[in-house]
XYZ file of C-alpha atoms in Angstrom:
525
model
C 46.925 -12.538 252.518
C 49.985 -11.832 254.600
C 52.591 -9.432 253.390
C 55.964 -10.918 252.550
C 58.207 -8.768 254.701
C 61.539 -10.061 253.467
C 61.069 -11.954 250.267
C 64.407 -11.732 248.492
C 67.794 -10.372 249.470
C 69.183 -8.356 246.583
C 72.905 -8.828 246.023
C 75.324 -5.945 246.568
C 72.618 -3.428 247.482
C 71.179 -5.354 250.483
C 67.721 -4.278 249.368
C 64.644 -6.113 250.584
C 61.922 -6.977 248.106
C 58.428 -6.393 249.505
C 55.139 -7.497 248.029
C 53.709 -4.105 249.032
C 54.809 -0.943 250.822
C 55.754 -2.065 254.368
C 54.406 1.053 256.166
C 56.860 0.353 258.980
C 59.596 -2.182 259.567
C 62.964 -0.745 258.578
C 61.085 2.412 257.633
C 61.122 3.482 261.288
C 64.931 3.446 261.207
C 64.859 5.529 258.037
C 62.468 7.971 259.768
C 64.923 8.353 262.665
C 67.744 8.959 260.176
C 65.662 11.657 258.487
C 65.029 13.312 261.882
C 68.783 13.531 262.536
C 69.552 14.682 258.980
C 66.955 17.465 259.346
C 68.597 18.556 262.614
C 72.119 18.588 261.146
C 71.139 20.380 257.918
C 68.286 22.861 258.283
C 68.770 23.004 262.053
C 72.360 24.214 261.635
C 71.369 26.645 258.869
C 68.704 28.250 261.061
C 71.091 28.384 264.026
C 73.945 29.940 262.042
C 72.852 33.395 263.134
C 74.679 32.909 266.442
C 77.957 33.402 264.509
C 76.888 36.627 262.760
C 78.262 39.165 265.249
C 81.514 37.217 265.633
C 82.031 37.083 261.876
C 81.278 40.791 261.484
C 83.872 41.657 264.125
C 86.539 39.219 262.923
C 86.292 40.087 259.206
C 85.191 43.711 259.671
C 82.247 43.204 257.319
C 78.679 44.474 257.181
C 75.611 42.487 258.097
C 74.497 42.176 254.490
C 77.813 40.678 253.312
C 77.767 38.152 256.144
C 74.146 37.292 255.299
C 75.223 36.248 251.812
C 76.949 33.195 253.347
C 73.625 31.544 254.137
C 71.970 32.954 251.006
C 74.577 31.277 248.773
C 74.355 28.092 250.815
C 70.562 27.837 250.483
C 70.694 28.707 246.779
C 73.309 26.030 246.025
C 71.328 23.531 248.095
C 68.152 24.035 246.086
C 69.706 24.808 242.681
C 71.616 21.511 242.583
C 68.540 19.409 243.461
C 68.392 17.794 239.957
C 72.015 16.696 240.421
C 70.993 15.013 243.665
C 68.231 13.158 241.815
C 70.571 11.995 239.048
C 73.201 10.741 241.500
C 70.573 8.980 243.647
C 69.142 7.147 240.644
C 72.633 6.211 239.473
C 74.420 5.273 242.706
C 71.591 4.865 245.230
C 70.350 7.036 248.095
C 72.697 5.553 250.697
C 75.971 6.408 248.947
C 74.800 9.898 247.929
C 73.734 10.860 251.467
C 77.004 9.585 252.925
C 78.968 11.645 250.375
C 76.795 14.668 251.185
C 77.581 14.311 254.882
C 81.285 14.357 254.130
C 80.894 17.542 252.057
C 78.855 19.284 254.758
C 81.370 18.436 257.463
C 84.384 19.311 255.299
C 82.978 22.713 254.357
C 82.181 23.644 257.949
C 85.547 22.450 259.287
C 87.529 24.388 256.646
C 85.359 27.454 257.293
C 86.563 27.530 260.886
C 90.028 28.436 259.521
C 88.735 31.077 257.063
C 90.543 34.427 256.879
C 87.933 36.380 254.895
C 84.229 36.353 254.156
C 84.994 35.176 250.608
C 86.453 32.004 252.092
C 83.118 31.517 253.855
C 81.269 31.949 250.566
C 83.240 29.047 249.090
C 83.416 26.684 252.066
C 79.957 27.045 253.646
C 78.146 28.550 250.663
C 79.268 26.164 247.914
C 80.859 23.083 249.526
C 78.475 22.693 252.457
C 75.540 23.905 250.335
C 76.108 21.073 247.861
C 76.440 18.652 250.760
C 73.117 19.803 252.227
C 71.426 19.066 248.901
C 72.928 15.584 248.607
C 71.936 14.813 252.204
C 68.386 16.106 252.558
C 66.558 15.343 249.303
C 67.495 11.638 248.919
C 66.587 11.014 252.578
C 63.072 12.432 252.322
C 62.583 10.601 248.993
C 63.449 7.138 250.306
C 61.418 7.756 253.466
C 58.340 8.308 251.299
C 58.965 4.953 249.618
C 58.856 3.073 252.937
C 55.421 4.404 253.917
C 52.042 4.670 252.227
C 49.125 5.045 254.648
C 51.305 6.655 257.352
C 53.480 8.645 254.966
C 52.139 12.105 255.854
C 52.251 11.581 259.610
C 55.693 9.973 259.724
C 57.260 12.551 257.410
C 55.751 15.449 259.352
C 56.937 14.146 262.727
C 60.419 13.302 261.429
C 60.755 16.776 259.892
C 60.518 18.363 263.350
C 64.219 17.591 263.744
C 65.145 21.071 262.539
C 62.812 22.694 265.094
C 64.303 20.764 268.003
C 67.764 21.560 266.661
C 67.050 25.289 266.829
C 66.075 24.913 270.491
C 69.199 22.959 271.426
C 71.947 24.100 269.051
C 71.523 27.879 269.398
C 72.010 28.045 273.196
C 74.589 25.241 273.149
C 76.739 26.949 270.505
C 76.399 30.268 272.302
C 77.642 28.711 275.553
C 80.440 26.903 273.718
C 81.654 30.147 272.110
C 82.166 31.696 275.504
C 84.474 28.833 276.455
C 86.534 28.084 273.332
C 85.735 30.884 270.856
C 83.727 30.908 267.633
C 86.354 29.178 265.485
C 86.619 26.046 267.612
C 82.846 26.110 268.078
C 82.374 26.056 264.314
C 84.930 23.250 264.083
C 82.917 21.268 266.644
C 79.746 21.793 264.602
C 81.517 20.470 261.506
C 82.642 17.343 263.332
C 79.102 16.845 264.665
C 77.736 16.978 261.119
C 79.632 13.790 260.313
C 76.574 12.153 261.861
C 74.870 12.687 258.478
C 77.213 10.069 257.023
C 76.215 7.598 259.724
C 72.539 8.279 259.000
C 73.146 7.725 255.310
C 74.429 4.225 256.014
C 70.997 3.375 257.482
C 69.134 4.134 254.247
C 68.613 0.565 253.080
C 67.215 0.413 249.523
C 63.682 -0.884 249.036
C 62.065 -2.715 246.113
C 58.303 -3.245 245.929
C 56.988 -5.891 243.538
C 53.714 -7.633 242.992
C 53.226 -10.871 244.884
C 53.004 -13.093 241.815
C 56.424 -11.936 240.705
C 58.224 -13.093 243.842
C 56.312 -16.237 244.772
C 58.001 -19.553 244.017
C 56.964 -21.772 241.148
C 54.585 -24.631 242.077
C 56.440 -27.942 242.466
C 54.328 -29.859 239.994
C 51.561 -29.140 237.554
C 48.461 -31.285 237.490
C 48.283 -33.726 234.602
C 45.144 -32.108 233.272
C 47.002 -28.893 232.481
C 49.876 -30.545 230.628
C 49.902 -30.214 226.869
C 51.891 -32.838 225.038
C 53.711 -32.332 221.797
C 54.775 -35.412 219.930
C 56.556 -35.894 216.641
C 59.249 -38.030 215.135
C 62.105 -36.415 216.993
C 60.761 -35.414 220.410
C 58.231 -36.297 223.050
C 58.067 -33.794 225.868
C 55.908 -31.784 228.272
C 56.351 -28.546 230.154
C 58.204 -30.356 232.934
C 60.773 -31.929 230.662
C 64.390 -30.881 230.807
C 65.573 -33.044 227.916
C 64.016 -31.303 224.939
C 64.803 -28.125 223.123
C 61.105 -27.449 222.492
C 59.642 -24.743 224.711
C 56.039 -25.492 225.713
C 53.842 -23.177 227.788
C 50.265 -23.267 228.982
C 49.495 -19.813 227.637
C 46.302 -19.405 225.584
C 48.357 -19.083 222.413
C 49.391 -22.727 222.668
C 45.998 -24.155 223.594
C 44.403 -26.148 220.747
C 41.699 -24.215 219.015
C 43.549 -20.903 218.929
C 44.153 -19.953 215.326
C 46.489 -17.056 216.048
C 49.687 -17.590 217.957
C 52.066 -14.816 218.875
C 55.508 -15.227 217.338
C 58.324 -16.077 219.718
C 61.346 -13.839 219.602
C 63.529 -16.058 221.767
C 65.847 -18.670 220.301
C 65.178 -22.315 221.213
C 66.882 -23.342 224.432
C 69.882 -25.622 224.326
C 69.626 -29.275 225.224
C 69.743 -29.891 228.959
C 68.605 -26.386 229.987
C 65.795 -26.084 232.507
C 62.802 -24.469 230.792
C 61.523 -23.115 234.103
C 64.026 -20.302 233.648
C 61.876 -19.062 230.787
C 59.193 -18.178 233.319
C 61.546 -16.114 235.465
C 60.918 -12.450 236.008
C 62.081 -10.410 232.995
C 64.744 -7.789 233.612
C 63.313 -4.496 234.817
C 63.611 -1.469 232.541
C 66.522 0.799 233.268
C 65.631 3.664 235.567
C 65.952 7.128 234.082
C 68.524 9.276 235.831
C 66.218 12.296 235.607
C 62.684 11.919 234.278
C 61.796 15.206 232.587
C 58.382 13.854 231.618
C 57.042 15.481 234.792
C 57.419 18.821 233.020
C 54.665 17.723 230.613
C 52.299 17.064 233.508
C 50.039 20.099 233.959
C 49.335 19.260 237.589
C 53.059 19.217 238.408
C 53.627 22.509 236.582
C 50.949 24.177 238.702
C 52.395 22.614 241.855
C 55.885 23.843 240.916
C 54.581 27.404 240.512
C 52.924 27.033 243.909
C 56.303 26.160 245.435
C 57.979 29.037 243.592
C 55.636 31.733 244.954
C 55.021 30.155 248.362
C 58.751 30.130 249.077
C 58.614 33.931 249.087
C 56.469 33.753 252.233
C 58.615 31.314 254.189
C 61.546 33.546 255.130
C 60.130 36.976 256.036
C 59.029 36.433 259.668
C 62.198 34.587 260.673
C 64.382 37.325 259.138
C 62.373 40.436 260.034
C 60.424 39.582 263.192
C 63.219 40.782 265.481
C 63.856 44.051 263.553
C 60.083 44.626 263.442
C 59.753 44.069 267.172
C 62.693 46.350 267.920
C 61.133 49.073 265.759
C 58.026 48.807 267.951
C 60.104 49.390 271.097
C 60.284 45.753 272.273
C 63.500 44.735 274.056
C 66.068 42.313 272.646
C 65.269 39.542 275.130
C 61.530 39.718 274.509
C 62.148 39.715 270.757
C 64.074 36.451 271.114
C 61.134 34.960 273.016
C 58.861 35.772 270.061
C 61.164 33.899 267.693
C 61.376 30.910 270.054
C 57.591 30.784 270.354
C 57.338 30.703 266.571
C 59.664 27.681 266.434
C 57.695 25.830 269.130
C 54.437 26.457 267.302
C 56.001 25.138 264.093
C 56.647 21.775 265.768
C 52.977 21.408 266.706
C 51.941 22.549 263.227
C 54.010 19.838 261.551
C 52.640 17.113 263.811
C 49.071 18.356 263.402
C 49.362 18.417 259.606
C 50.723 14.883 259.535
C 47.903 13.659 261.762
C 45.202 15.299 259.634
C 46.658 14.147 256.319
C 46.902 10.606 257.676
C 43.099 10.406 257.945
C 41.203 8.406 255.325
C 39.476 9.205 253.094
C 40.747 12.725 252.576
C 41.876 14.796 249.616
C 45.292 15.982 250.836
C 45.743 18.641 248.180
C 42.680 20.509 249.490
C 43.952 20.391 253.082
C 47.234 21.879 251.878
C 45.315 24.630 250.084
C 43.427 25.576 253.257
C 46.699 25.760 255.205
C 48.307 27.990 252.554
C 45.335 30.387 252.640
C 45.509 30.606 256.443
C 49.262 31.182 256.194
C 48.608 34.130 253.883
C 46.273 35.600 256.492
C 49.029 35.310 259.099
C 51.475 37.270 256.918
C 48.941 40.056 256.392
C 48.273 40.222 260.142
C 51.878 41.036 261.133
C 51.847 44.729 260.070
C 48.669 45.302 262.126
C 50.144 43.847 265.328
C 51.184 46.235 268.088
C 53.075 45.525 271.282
C 54.694 42.394 272.569
C 51.554 40.248 272.888
C 50.255 41.255 269.479
C 53.451 40.080 267.785
C 53.519 36.985 270.011
C 50.043 35.925 268.870
C 50.894 36.526 265.210
C 54.172 34.630 265.533
C 52.561 31.615 267.182
C 49.802 31.567 264.567
C 52.292 31.933 261.724
C 54.620 29.278 263.158
C 51.776 26.779 263.467
C 50.541 27.356 259.906
C 54.102 27.377 258.557
C 54.607 23.937 260.094
C 51.515 22.570 258.345
C 52.878 23.657 254.945
C 56.660 23.355 255.313
C 56.513 19.778 256.585
C 54.209 18.454 253.862
C 54.728 20.313 250.563
C 57.598 18.076 249.349
C 56.144 14.701 250.484
C 52.872 15.704 248.815
C 54.588 15.152 245.470
C 54.153 11.416 246.095
C 50.365 11.735 245.966
C 48.543 10.739 242.795
C 47.039 14.233 242.563
C 50.527 15.557 241.732
C 52.935 12.991 240.183
C 52.766 9.817 242.304
C 55.381 7.836 244.187
C 56.919 6.335 241.017
C 58.148 9.703 239.704
C 58.658 11.451 243.031
C 62.460 11.292 242.885
C 62.700 13.230 239.616
C 59.797 15.511 240.527
C 61.388 16.462 243.849
C 64.635 17.433 242.126
C 62.902 19.665 239.595
C 60.539 21.091 242.235
C 63.297 22.123 244.643
C 65.331 23.504 241.725
C 62.434 25.819 240.821
C 62.159 26.841 244.471
C 65.777 27.977 244.426
C 64.882 30.910 242.182
C 62.523 32.313 244.817
C 64.970 31.507 247.599
C 67.658 33.566 245.912
C 65.482 36.489 244.796
C 63.135 36.670 247.794
C 65.386 38.141 250.519
C 66.969 40.829 248.288
C 63.519 41.820 246.989
C 62.183 42.231 250.507
C 65.315 44.137 251.469
C 64.841 46.581 248.596
C 61.229 47.179 249.645
C 62.272 47.806 253.249
C 65.032 50.221 252.201
C 62.649 52.058 249.866
C 59.652 52.367 252.187
C 61.625 52.518 255.459
C 59.012 50.173 256.868
C 59.349 46.480 257.699
C 55.660 45.923 256.988
C 56.346 46.040 253.225
C 58.382 42.829 253.490
C 55.412 41.020 255.035
C 53.032 42.364 252.393
C 55.272 41.183 249.552
C 55.523 37.722 251.081
C 51.750 37.592 251.562
C 51.262 38.469 247.889
C 53.560 35.625 246.879
C 51.714 33.197 249.146
C 48.345 34.189 247.638
C 49.685 33.545 244.127
C 50.940 30.185 245.352
C 47.466 29.357 246.658
C 45.976 30.144 243.232
C 48.298 27.694 241.475
C 47.768 25.083 244.192
C 44.019 25.320 243.608
C 44.606 24.446 239.926
C 46.542 21.226 240.620
C 43.542 18.951 241.088
C 41.520 20.340 238.133
C 44.542 19.929 235.854
C 44.847 16.306 236.939
C 41.227 15.286 236.432
C 39.580 18.141 234.570
C 39.566 19.399 231.003
C 43.186 18.511 230.274
C 42.641 14.912 231.384
C 39.488 14.599 229.295
C 41.304 15.820 226.188
C 44.112 13.335 226.731
C 41.611 10.512 227.248
C 39.799 11.441 224.031
C 43.071 11.344 222.109
C 43.878 7.925 223.565
C 40.470 6.572 222.596
C 40.886 7.844 219.043
C 44.324 6.293 218.752
C 43.213 2.925 220.145
C 40.145 2.702 217.927
C 41.447 0.924 214.843
C 40.072 1.131 211.272
C 36.994 -0.983 210.418
C 37.781 -4.586 209.528
C 38.551 -5.099 205.847
C 36.292 -7.442 203.919
C 37.868 -10.068 201.664
C 38.252 -9.126 198.028
C 35.969 -11.923 196.835
C 33.216 -11.158 199.330
C 30.970 -9.363 196.816
C 31.845 -11.795 194.028
C 30.795 -14.734 196.169
C 27.411 -13.184 196.897
C 26.867 -12.299 193.246
C 27.771 -15.816 192.242
C 25.297 -17.274 194.680
C 22.558 -14.972 193.402
C 23.208 -15.996 189.775
C 23.135 -19.691 190.629
C 19.847 -19.334 192.506
C 18.364 -17.420 189.533
C 19.306 -20.173 187.087
C 17.802 -22.795 189.336
C 14.484 -20.981 189.451
C 14.430 -20.595 185.673
C 14.984 -24.300 185.132
C 12.125 -25.098 187.408
């Protein structure tokens, strides 16, 4: 049967109703929008380091105080994820992303006129940070709704936008600073981020319904299926529009059925078309934030995986250059190591999407293998020596980081975790939990480095967090189908099994009466 690509045009929202997930169509436009949003959000955040030296000189501040600008920004972005979910469910993904783009651009533009680092904390840290949250999370959520079989591959490829942005934005902003200064360069970046609003306008809502709910009613029923009801006052059939009696062909109205379900609806007024009674009932109101995911053991384990795995995401990008400089590697060669890591991350994202797109495959196990290999990469950094040793570790880490970073959020849509129906709420709670590690991770690693006077301790701490994340990830599938599921199924079976049927009160009396009558008959004989 062919898929109905554009069945019904929803009023006001311009949403298309599909009989099944399109796996393409307008989804390709949404994928392009997600690519650009990735570039203008995470791409700018990762490229913000080009302003560090300028900000330190202009505000006469230390490196650590300037670093708090991005730390606050990332924390606000992840901490307010539930708010993004609530607003998306209330106002729609399109409007929320467009509002987020305005916040991101406004914060960056005002920051270009800042006179102190505290102004940066407010403008980029809070205003732009909130805008990043409202822009990124709804975009990746609606993209997952447009794809099913190709979801992993499309999401992974579209997420490479931040990697390409690092390649292009960092040298472009550096060259622009030499011409017009860092303030006007930051102003230009803020104006460029208005493109997020344009991408938000492309996020057309999607509604997926079963085919029988959107197909038209047959023009005429065969006479064999018509049930007539006649009495003194009316004579009608299911095609009549002149009677107030509502007749259906459901089994409850077929002769021979002794039990008929009571009707809660009032009789229709004279002259009303009874076909409207067969229209699709109104859909239940969508919850703004479905906290029922917190009762799902598989999601709890997956959330703890994200909490601990986030500790391992930041260390190489923050400490690879200081580590290489401590080993006597020059500044230029250290930058090459970081660039190689970003290139490898692109290939890792594409490779992960290609592998997860294969059928049949248990995606949660593929993610677990990638997390274990990523832990090995973190442990290998302290043992590397020289330029080529760090280069090999960086390329290996970048590739494995791409396999995990590009898939861990879209994997929430899989049935092994929560499924596509509850992904919106699950993503908000999941990213909110990640914010705790994002805020505590860098200071924890910094304390270890200051205490041990060795950058290797930061990599060891991140590797320990990644190993703990792998343990919780390994428990996701058993919690979904293992002992917990069996206990829930047993409780459901006990609740559905009703009490034994009650016998009539005169059942025993009737049998006794029959026995007495038969005894009297035998005596008379």
